[in-house]
Every structure is written in structure tokens, then in C-alpha cells.
Coordinates of C-alpha atoms in Angstrom, one line a residue:
X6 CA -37.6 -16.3 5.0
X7 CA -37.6 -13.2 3.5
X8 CA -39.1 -10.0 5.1
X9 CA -39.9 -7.3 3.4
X10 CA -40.1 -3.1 3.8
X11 CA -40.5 0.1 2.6
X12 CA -37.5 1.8 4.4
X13 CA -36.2 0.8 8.1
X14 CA -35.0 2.7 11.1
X15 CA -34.0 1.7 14.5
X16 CA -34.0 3.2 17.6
X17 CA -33.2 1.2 20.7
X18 CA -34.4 -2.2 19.4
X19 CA -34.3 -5.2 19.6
X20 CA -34.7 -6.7 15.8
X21 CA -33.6 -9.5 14.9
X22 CA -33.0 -9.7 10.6
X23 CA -33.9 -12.6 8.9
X24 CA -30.9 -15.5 8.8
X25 CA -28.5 -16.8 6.2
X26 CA -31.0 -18.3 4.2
X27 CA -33.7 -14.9 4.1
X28 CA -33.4 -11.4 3.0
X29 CA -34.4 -8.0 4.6
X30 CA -35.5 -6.4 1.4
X31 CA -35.8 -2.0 1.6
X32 CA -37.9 -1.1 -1.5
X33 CA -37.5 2.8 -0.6
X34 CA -36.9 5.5 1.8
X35 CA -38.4 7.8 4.4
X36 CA -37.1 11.6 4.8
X37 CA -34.2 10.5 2.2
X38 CA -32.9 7.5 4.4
X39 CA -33.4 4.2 3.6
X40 CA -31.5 2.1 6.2
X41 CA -31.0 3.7 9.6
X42 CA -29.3 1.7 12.3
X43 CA -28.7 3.4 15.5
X44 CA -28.2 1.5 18.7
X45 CA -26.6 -2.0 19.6
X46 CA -30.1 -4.1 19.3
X47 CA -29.7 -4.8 15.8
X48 CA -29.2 -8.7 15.5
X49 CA -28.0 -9.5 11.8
X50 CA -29.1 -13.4 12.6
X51 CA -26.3 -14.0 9.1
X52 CA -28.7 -12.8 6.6
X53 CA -28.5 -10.1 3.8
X54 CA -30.2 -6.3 4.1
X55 CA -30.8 -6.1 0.2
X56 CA -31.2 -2.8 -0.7
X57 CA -33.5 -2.0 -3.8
X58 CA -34.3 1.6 -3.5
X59 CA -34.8 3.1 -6.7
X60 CA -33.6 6.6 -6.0
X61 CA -30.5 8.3 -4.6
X62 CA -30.9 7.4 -0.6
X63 CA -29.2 7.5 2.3
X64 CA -28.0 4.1 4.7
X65 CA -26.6 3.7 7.8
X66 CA -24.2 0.9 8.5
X67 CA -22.7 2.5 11.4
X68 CA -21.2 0.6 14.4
X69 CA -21.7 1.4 18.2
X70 CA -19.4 2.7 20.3
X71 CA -17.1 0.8 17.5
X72 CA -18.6 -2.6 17.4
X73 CA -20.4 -3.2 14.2
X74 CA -23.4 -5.1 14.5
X75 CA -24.7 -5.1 10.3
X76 CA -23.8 -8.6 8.7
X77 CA -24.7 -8.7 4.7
X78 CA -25.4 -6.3 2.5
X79 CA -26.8 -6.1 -1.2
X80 CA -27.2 -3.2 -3.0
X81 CA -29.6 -4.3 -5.7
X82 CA -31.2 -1.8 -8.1
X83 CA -30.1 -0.4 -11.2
X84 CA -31.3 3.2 -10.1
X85 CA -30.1 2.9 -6.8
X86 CA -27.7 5.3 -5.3
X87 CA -26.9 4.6 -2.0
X88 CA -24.6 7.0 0.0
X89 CA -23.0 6.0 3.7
X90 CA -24.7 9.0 6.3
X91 CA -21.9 7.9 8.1
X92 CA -18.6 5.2 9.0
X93 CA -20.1 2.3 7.3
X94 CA -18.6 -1.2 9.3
X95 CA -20.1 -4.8 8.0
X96 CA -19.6 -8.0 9.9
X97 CA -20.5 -9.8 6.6
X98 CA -20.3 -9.6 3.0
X99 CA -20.8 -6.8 0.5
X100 CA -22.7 -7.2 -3.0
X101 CA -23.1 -4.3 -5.2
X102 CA -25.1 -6.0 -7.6
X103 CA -26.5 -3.3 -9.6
X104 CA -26.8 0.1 -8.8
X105 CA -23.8 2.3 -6.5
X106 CA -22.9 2.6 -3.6
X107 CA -20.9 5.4 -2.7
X108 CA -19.1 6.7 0.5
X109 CA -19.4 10.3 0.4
X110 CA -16.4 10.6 2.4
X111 CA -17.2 8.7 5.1
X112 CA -14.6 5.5 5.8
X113 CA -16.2 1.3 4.7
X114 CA -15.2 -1.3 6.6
X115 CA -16.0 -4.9 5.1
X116 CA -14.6 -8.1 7.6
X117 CA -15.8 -10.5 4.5
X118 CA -15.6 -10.5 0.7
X119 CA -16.5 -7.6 -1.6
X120 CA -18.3 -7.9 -5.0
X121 CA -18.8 -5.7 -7.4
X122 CA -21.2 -6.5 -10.6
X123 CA -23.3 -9.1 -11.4
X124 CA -20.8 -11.6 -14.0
X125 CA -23.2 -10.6 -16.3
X126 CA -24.8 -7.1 -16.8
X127 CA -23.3 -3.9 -19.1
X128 CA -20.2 -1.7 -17.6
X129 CA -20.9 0.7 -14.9
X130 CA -24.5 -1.0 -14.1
X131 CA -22.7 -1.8 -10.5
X132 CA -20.4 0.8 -8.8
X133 CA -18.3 1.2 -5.6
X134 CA -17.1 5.0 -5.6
X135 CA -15.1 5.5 -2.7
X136 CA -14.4 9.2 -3.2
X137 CA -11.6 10.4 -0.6
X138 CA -12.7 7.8 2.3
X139 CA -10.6 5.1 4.2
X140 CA -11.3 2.0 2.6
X141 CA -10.7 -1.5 4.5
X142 CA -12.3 -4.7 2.5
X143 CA -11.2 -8.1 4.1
X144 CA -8.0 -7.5 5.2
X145 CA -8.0 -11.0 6.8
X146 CA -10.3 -12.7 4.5
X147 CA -8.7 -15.4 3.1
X148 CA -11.6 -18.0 1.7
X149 CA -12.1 -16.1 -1.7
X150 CA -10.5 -12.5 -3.4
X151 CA -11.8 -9.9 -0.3
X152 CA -12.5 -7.9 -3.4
X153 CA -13.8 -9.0 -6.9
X154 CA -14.8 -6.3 -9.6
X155 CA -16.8 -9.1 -12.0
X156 CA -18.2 -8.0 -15.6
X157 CA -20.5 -5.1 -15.1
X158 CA -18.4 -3.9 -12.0
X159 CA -16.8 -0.7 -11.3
X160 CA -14.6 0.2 -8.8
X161 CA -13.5 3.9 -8.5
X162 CA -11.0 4.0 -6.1
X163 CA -10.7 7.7 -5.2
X164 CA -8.1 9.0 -3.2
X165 CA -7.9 7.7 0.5
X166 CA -5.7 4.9 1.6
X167 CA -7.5 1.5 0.9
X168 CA -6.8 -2.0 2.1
X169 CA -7.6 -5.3 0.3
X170 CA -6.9 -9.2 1.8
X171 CA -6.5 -9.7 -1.9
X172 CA -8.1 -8.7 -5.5
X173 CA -9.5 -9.7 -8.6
X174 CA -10.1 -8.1 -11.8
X175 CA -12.2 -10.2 -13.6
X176 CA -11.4 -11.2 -17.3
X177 CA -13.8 -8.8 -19.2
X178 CA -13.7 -5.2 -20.7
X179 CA -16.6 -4.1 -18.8
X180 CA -14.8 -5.5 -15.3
X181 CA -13.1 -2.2 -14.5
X182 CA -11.2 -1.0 -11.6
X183 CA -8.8 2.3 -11.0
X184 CA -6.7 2.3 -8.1
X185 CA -7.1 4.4 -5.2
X186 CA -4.3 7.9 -5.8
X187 CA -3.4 7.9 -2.3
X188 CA 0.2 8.3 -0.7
X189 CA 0.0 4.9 1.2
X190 CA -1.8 3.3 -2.0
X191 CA -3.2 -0.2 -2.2
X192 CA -2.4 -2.5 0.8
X193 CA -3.1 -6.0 0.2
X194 CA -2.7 -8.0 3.6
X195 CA -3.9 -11.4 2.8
X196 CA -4.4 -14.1 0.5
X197 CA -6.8 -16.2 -1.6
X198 CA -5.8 -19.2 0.4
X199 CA -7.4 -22.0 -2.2
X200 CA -6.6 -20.5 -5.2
X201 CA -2.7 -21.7 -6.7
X202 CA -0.5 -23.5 -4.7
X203 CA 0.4 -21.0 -2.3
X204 CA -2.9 -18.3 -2.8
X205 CA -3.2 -15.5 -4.8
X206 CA -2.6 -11.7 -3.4
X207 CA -3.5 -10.1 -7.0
X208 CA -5.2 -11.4 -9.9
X209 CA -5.9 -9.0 -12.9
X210 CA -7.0 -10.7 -16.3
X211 CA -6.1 -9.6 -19.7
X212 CA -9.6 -8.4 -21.1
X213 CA -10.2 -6.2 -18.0
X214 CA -10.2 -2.9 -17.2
X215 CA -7.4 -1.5 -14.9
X216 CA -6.1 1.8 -14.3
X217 CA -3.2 1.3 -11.5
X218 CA -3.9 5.4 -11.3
X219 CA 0.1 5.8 -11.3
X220 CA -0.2 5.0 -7.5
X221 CA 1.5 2.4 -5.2
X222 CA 0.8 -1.0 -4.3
X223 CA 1.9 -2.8 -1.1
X224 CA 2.5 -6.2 -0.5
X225 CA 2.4 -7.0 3.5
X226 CA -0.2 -10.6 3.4
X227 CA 1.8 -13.8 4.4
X228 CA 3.4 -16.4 1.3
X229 CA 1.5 -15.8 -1.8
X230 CA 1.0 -15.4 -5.7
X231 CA 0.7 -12.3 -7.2
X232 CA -1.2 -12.7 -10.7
X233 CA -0.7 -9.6 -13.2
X234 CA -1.4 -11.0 -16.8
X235 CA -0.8 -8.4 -19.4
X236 CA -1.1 -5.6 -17.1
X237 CA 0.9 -3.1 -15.3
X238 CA 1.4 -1.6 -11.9
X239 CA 3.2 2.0 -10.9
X240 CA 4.8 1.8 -8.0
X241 CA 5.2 -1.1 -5.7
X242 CA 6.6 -2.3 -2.7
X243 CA 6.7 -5.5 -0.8
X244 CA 6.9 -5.4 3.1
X245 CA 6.2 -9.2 4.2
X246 CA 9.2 -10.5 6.8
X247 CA 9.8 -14.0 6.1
X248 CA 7.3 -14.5 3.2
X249 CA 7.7 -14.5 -0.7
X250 CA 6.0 -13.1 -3.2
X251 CA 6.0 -15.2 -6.6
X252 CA 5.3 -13.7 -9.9
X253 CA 3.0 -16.0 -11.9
X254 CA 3.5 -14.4 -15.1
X255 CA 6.0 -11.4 -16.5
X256 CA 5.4 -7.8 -14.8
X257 CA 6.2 -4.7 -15.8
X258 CA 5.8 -1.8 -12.6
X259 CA 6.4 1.8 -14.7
X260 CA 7.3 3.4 -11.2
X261 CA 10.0 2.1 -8.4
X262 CA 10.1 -1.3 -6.8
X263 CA 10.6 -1.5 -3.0
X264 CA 11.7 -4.6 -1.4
X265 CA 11.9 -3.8 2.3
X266 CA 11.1 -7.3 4.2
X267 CA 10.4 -10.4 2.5
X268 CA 11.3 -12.1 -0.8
X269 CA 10.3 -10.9 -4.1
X270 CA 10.9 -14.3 -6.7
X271 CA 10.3 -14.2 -10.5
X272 CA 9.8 -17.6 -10.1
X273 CA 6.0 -19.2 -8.8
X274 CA 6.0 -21.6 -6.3
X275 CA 6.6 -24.8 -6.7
X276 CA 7.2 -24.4 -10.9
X277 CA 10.3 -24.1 -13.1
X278 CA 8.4 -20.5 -14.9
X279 CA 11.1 -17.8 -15.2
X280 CA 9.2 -14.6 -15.7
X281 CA 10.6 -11.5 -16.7
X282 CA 10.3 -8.4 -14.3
X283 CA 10.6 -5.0 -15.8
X284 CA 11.0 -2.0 -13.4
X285 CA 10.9 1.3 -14.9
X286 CA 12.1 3.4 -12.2
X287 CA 14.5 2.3 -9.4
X288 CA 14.5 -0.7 -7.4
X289 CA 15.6 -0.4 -3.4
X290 CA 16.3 -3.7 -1.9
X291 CA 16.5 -4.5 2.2
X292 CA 14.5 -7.7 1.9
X293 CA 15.3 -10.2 -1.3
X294 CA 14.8 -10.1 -4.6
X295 CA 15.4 -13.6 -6.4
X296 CA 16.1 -13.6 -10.4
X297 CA 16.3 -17.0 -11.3
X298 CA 16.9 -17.2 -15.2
X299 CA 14.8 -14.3 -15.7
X300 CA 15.2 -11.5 -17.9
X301 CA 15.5 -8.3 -15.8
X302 CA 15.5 -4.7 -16.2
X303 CA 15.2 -1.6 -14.0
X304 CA 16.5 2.1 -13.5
X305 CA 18.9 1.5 -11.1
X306 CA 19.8 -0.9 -8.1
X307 CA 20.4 -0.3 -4.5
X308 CA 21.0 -2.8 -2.3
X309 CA 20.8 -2.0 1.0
X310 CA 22.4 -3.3 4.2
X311 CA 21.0 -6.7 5.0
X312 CA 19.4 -6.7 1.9
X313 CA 20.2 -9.3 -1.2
X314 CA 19.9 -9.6 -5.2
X315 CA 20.1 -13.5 -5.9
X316 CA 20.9 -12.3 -9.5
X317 CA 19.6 -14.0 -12.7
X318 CA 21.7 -16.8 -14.7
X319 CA 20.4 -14.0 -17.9
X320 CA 20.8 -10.7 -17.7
X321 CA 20.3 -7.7 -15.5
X322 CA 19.8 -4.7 -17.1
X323 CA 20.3 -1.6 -15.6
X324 CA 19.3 1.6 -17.9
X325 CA 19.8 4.8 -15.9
X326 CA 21.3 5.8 -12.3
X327 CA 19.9 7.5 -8.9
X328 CA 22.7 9.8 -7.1
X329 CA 25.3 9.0 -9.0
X330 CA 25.3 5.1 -8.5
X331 CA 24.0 3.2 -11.4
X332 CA 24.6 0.0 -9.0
X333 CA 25.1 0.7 -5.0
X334 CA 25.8 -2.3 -3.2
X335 CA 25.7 -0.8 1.1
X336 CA 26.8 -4.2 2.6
X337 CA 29.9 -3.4 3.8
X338 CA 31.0 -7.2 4.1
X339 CA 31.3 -8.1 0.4
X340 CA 27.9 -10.3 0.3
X341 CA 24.4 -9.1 -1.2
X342 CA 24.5 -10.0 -4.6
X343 CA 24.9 -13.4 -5.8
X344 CA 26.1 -12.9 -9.1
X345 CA 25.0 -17.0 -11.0
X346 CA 27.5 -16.1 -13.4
X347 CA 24.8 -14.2 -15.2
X348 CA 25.1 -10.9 -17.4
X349 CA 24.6 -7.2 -15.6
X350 CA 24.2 -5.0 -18.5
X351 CA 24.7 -1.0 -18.3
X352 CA 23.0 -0.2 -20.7
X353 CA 22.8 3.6 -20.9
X354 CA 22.1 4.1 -24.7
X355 CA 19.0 2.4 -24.4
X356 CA 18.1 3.6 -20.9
X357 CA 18.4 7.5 -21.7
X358 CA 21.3 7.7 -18.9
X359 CA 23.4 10.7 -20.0
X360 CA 25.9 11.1 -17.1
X361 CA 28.8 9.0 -15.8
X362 CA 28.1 6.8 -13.6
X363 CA 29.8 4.0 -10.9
X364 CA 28.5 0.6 -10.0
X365 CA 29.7 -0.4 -6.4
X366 CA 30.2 -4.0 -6.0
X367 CA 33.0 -6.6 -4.7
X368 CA 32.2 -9.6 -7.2
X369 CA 30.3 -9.5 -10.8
X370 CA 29.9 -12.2 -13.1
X371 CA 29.4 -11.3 -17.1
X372 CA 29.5 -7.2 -17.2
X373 CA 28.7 -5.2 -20.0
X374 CA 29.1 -1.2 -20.8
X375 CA 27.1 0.4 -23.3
X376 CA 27.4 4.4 -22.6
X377 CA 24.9 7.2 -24.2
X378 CA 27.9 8.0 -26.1
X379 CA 31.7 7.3 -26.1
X380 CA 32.9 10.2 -23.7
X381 CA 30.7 8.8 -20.6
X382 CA 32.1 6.2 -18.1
X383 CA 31.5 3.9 -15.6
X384 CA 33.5 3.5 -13.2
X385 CA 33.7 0.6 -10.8
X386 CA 33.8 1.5 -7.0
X387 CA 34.6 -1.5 -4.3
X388 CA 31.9 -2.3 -1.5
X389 CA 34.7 -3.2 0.6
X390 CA 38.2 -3.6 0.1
X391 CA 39.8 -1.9 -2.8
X392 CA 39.4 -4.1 -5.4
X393 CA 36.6 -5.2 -7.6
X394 CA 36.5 -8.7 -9.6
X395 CA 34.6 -9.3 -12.3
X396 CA 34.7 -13.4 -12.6
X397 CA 33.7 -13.8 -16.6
X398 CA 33.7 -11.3 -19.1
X399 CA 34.1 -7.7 -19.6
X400 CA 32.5 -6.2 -23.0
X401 CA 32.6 -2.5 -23.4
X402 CA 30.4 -1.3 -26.2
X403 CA 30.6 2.5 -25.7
X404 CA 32.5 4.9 -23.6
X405 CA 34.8 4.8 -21.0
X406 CA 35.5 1.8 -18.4
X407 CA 37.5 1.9 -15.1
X408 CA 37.9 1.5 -11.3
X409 CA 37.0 4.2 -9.6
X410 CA 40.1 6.3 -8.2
X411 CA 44.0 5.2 -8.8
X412 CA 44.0 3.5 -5.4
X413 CA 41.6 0.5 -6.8
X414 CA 42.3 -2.1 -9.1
X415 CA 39.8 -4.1 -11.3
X416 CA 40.8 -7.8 -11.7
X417 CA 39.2 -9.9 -15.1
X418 CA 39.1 -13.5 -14.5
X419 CA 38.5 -14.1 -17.9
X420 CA 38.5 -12.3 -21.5
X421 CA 38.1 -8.6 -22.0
X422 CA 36.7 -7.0 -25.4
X423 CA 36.5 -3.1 -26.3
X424 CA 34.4 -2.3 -29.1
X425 CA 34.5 0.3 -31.3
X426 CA 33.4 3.5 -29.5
X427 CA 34.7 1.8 -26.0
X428 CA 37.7 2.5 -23.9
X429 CA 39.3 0.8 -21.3
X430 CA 41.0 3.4 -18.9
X431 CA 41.0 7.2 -17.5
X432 CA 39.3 9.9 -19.8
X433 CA 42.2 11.7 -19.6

């Protein structure tokens, strides 16, 4: 059954809330607060505190002595404004419906699923403004997105470090979401289990509305999908030992791509897709990044020790350089990069990269060298050993082409060719 008040506070208790199938329904306030839980005596029973205050009001879903004892809750008015007077923790579910509800600072903790807008109703007539507080939405959930933003949703993400089991951006204009701006970003640490054949992490549709806010996202849930059709991330980084990450569609992250545990793959479980991945900064690998036939293009490429690029049967493009090194290979032992016999284009003229430049590496396949202009070089510099092989072609479009001192040699298994503008040799 449903039970209904005008506001609610508790002192010492005991209530016990209507259950799964009811509703505790607050029409307004008293002294400015409409919800006011205080004590351990609260017994949410699994139903839903809807909240239809039509005013700007202040709720308590505190816990005690850090145990949270609030299941459900709805906020459920247009005019509604509902601020947290404090830590808000929820055993349950969140629905913002219609109407806001916003943190004032103060830090949300949801165990279930978050849901923002109706499916149905104008942009902006539901809101979750989370200002500068700590944000944690179902970072175990894993029987739906912990977080959808549906049509009519808005999720302002602030600036304080958030965490998500997984997200959805629903496929409408007026589903709209912008990241959190914080230095730790977006964690997402668990999966849609049902939804693909491995579960979804990420899911943001074409028609919505997302603003990655030039922030980070991080990737730490177990084996799953990430979904990004025809948007874009910033910065992102994947941190999940002995899982993979599949990209269901091509991606495009406009900041730098992090691999330190765990496998990036272009490819989606269990398919034959080869999606392209676009990086416009740098990419740092420690865990694995997988290419399949996949087009592929980035800054740079550092691959650390103990880390591996299982390169792409196509080409590798790499359009500008980080300290010198356009390609830095750190295992010492000759292995982290599996070439395929694929293509690693330098590609400078495209790629803005105005200085020299080496590429550190024992084995290539295809290589080509396309400098900013004809008096640049790049200069290939042995991970171990002192000499580098490249085992198919060499094509030199423009500028200069080399090992790296006298004391290395560069071995072409098979043909070379030196285009007008390009060199093969010393500047001088």
C-alpha cells in the first residue's frame, strides 16, 4: 500500500516504510526539510520514498554511524528541487523522474541503479546535479546500466570524482549527460551483465547528448563491451588485470589512451568487426592493446615493459612524437609488438610533427616515412641489440631515413623505395 504525508522526520523510531509494492509519498516540507532521517530505526521494508514536493526542499538520506538504512527513492515533481542536507547513501534504487535533485556538495551513494528522466518528457524536466561532491552509483550493480540518463534526463556531472558499474546515454537529443571535470574522472567498475555477449561498461547512442567535459574515463569493471556510437571520449584509460575491453563500434578519444592492466581489443567479443580506434594524443601501453585488421591512429606509442601492441594486419599510424620517440618500445628482450606484417605509418605531414624523431624497435613489418618536410628524419633506434629489421617494405615519402648512430645497422628483408622528397641516409 501506499502511505501518504506532508513532510517526514524521524527521531529514534521505529518506522517501518511501506514494501516493494507501496510508496511513502512526501507532498511538502516542514521548516524547509522534507525528508529527515536520523537514527537507525528506519526500516525501508523495499519500498520507494517518492518525493513530490513542489518547492526547493531539503532530504536527508544520511546513514548511521555509516550504515545506510534508506532503500528507494523517487524524486517526482516537475518543481521539485531537492538538495542532500547531508552524505546521501541508498540501499536501493534512484529515480529522478521529474524534477532535480542536487547534492549541494555533499557525497551520493546509490548500491542499485540510477535513472534519470522519464523516456518521455522535454530536456531538463529531470536533473542530477552533482556539483563538486563524490559520486558513487552502482559500482557493483551489474543487472541493468547503474546509471541511465533516458529522454528528458540530465546529468551534470560537476567536478568531484564519480563512479559508475556502467552507463547509458539514451538515444535521444534531450538524453543529455556531461562528464564529471575531475582529476580521477569517470570510473566505471562493472558491467551490464545481460546486455551483449560479454556486458556492456558504456553505451552512448548517436542522437544523445554528451559532453565527455575533456575529462578522463577509467575502465577497472571485469570482461566487457564498451559501446561509443558516433561519440567521443577525452582521455581514457583501462586498468582491468586479466580482462578485455572490446570496442563495439569505431572510437575516437581526442586526449591520451592509457593501457595499464588488461586488454584493450578493437575487436567485440566473439565477432569478426574490426573497428577503427583513433587516439589523438599519446597512447602508453603496460597492459595489451590488440589491433586486429583495424585502422589505427594515435600521437605516439609507448610500450612499456611487460606491456604489448598485437599490431593490426592495416595500418598503424603514428602522427606526432612525446620526448623525442615517435615509437618507444622499453622491453629490453626484443618482444612487445607483434608486427602481422601490417603497415606502421609515420606520418608527420599529416600529424603536425615538426621535429626529428626515432622509432625504437627490434622487428617492424611494412614501415612508411612521411616527414613535415624533406630536411626532418627518423631515425630507427634498436630495443635491444644493435640492429633493427624491418621484415617487408620500406617507403620513404619525405625526409630523411636511418639507424640511429653509425654503430647500428638497419636490415630490409624485402624492397625499399625513396620518393621524391625522401632520403635514405645521414643529413649530412
Amino acid at each position: 500500500t501506499n502511505l501518504t504525508t506532508h513532510s517526514f522526520s524521524l527521531g529514534q523510531g521505529p518506522f517501518t516504510a511501506p514494501s516493494a509494492s507501496g510508496s511513502f509519498i512526501i507532498t511538502n516540507e516542514t521548516s524547509n526539510l522534507a525528508f529527515d532521517y536520523d537514527g537507525n530505526q528506519f526500516i525501508h521494508n523495499g519500498g520507494t520514498i517518492d518525493i513530490r514536493t513542489q518547492a526547493t526542499t531539503l532530504v536527508d538520506f544520511g546513514s548511521n554511524n555509516g550504515t545506510a538504512h534508506i532503500g528507494n527513492v523517487k524524486i517526482n515533481h516537475a518543481s521539485c528541487v531537492a538538495k542532500l542536507q547531508n552524505a546521501g547513501s541508498l540501499l536501493g534504487n534512484l529515480d529522478i523522474a521529474l524534477g532535480t535533485l542536487d547534492t549541494d556538495g555533499n557525497a551520493l551513494t546509490v548500491a542499485g541503479k540510477t535513472i534519470v528522466g522519464d523516456g518521455s518528457s522535454p530536456a531538463n524536466t529531470a536533473k542530477l546535479t552533482c556539483n563538486a561532491s563524490t559520486i558513487s552509483l552502482g559500482a557493483s550493480y551489474t543487472a541493468d546500466y547503474a546509471l541511465r540518463v533516458k529522454r528528458g534526463g540530465t546529468f551534470v556531472g560537476g567536478s568531484g570524482a564519480h563512479t559508475f558499474g556502467s552507463f547509458s546515454n539514451e538515444d535521444h537529443a534531450d538524453s543529455i549527460t556531461t562528464l564529471t571535470t575531475h582529476a580521477s574522472g569517470t570510473t566505471l567498475s562493472s558491467e551490464y551483465s545481460s546486455a551483449g555477449p560479454n556486458g556492456y561498461a558504456l553505451a552512448v547512442y548517436d542522437d544523445s547528448t554528451f559532453d565527455d567535459a575533456d575529462g578522463l574515463v577509467v575502465y577497472t569493471g571485469p570482461s566487457a563491451d564498451s559501446y561509443l556510437s558516433g561519440k567521443t571520449l577525452h582521455n581514457v584509460t583501462i586498468n582491468s588485470s586479466g580482462n578485455t575491453i572490446g570496442l563495439q563500434n569505431p572510437h575516437t578519444f581526442n586526449g591520451n589512451l592509457t593501457i595499464t592492466a588488461g586488454t584493450l581489443n578493437t575487436r567485440p567479443a566473439s565477432t569478426t568487426e574490426n573497428n577503427a580506434l583513433t587516439v589523438g594524443g599519446d597512447v602508453s601501453v603496460t597492459g595489451t592493446l590488440t589491433g586486429n585488421d583495424s585502422a589505427i591512429s594515435m600521437g605516439s606509442l609507448t610500450i612499456a615493459d611487460g606491456g604489448t601492441y598485437n599490431g593490426t594486419t592495416g595500418t598503424t599510424t603514428i602522427l606526432n612524437e612525446t620526448g623525442g620517440y615517435a615509437w618507444n618500445n622499453l622491453e629490453t628482450d626484443g618482444t612487445g609488438f607483434v608486427h602481422n606484417n601490417g603497415t606502421v605509418h609515420f606520418d608527420f605531414e599529416t600529424g603536425g610533427g615538426t621535429n626529428d624523431t626515432k622509432a625504437k624497435e627490434l622487428t617492424w613489418g611494412h614501415v612508411k616515412w612521411t616527414g613535415d618536410e624533406p630536411s626532418h628524419e627518423l631515425t630507427f633506434e634498436p630495443s635491444t641489440g644493435t640492429s633493427v629489421t624491418i621484415a617487408k617494405d620500406l617507403t620513404i615519402h619525405e625526409g630523411y631515413c636511418r639507424p640511429t648512430t653509425l654503430t647500428h645497422s638497419l636490415v630490409v628483408t624485402e624492397d625499399v623505395l625513396i620518393e621524391s622528397g625522401g632520403t635514405i641516409g645521414h643529413v649530412n
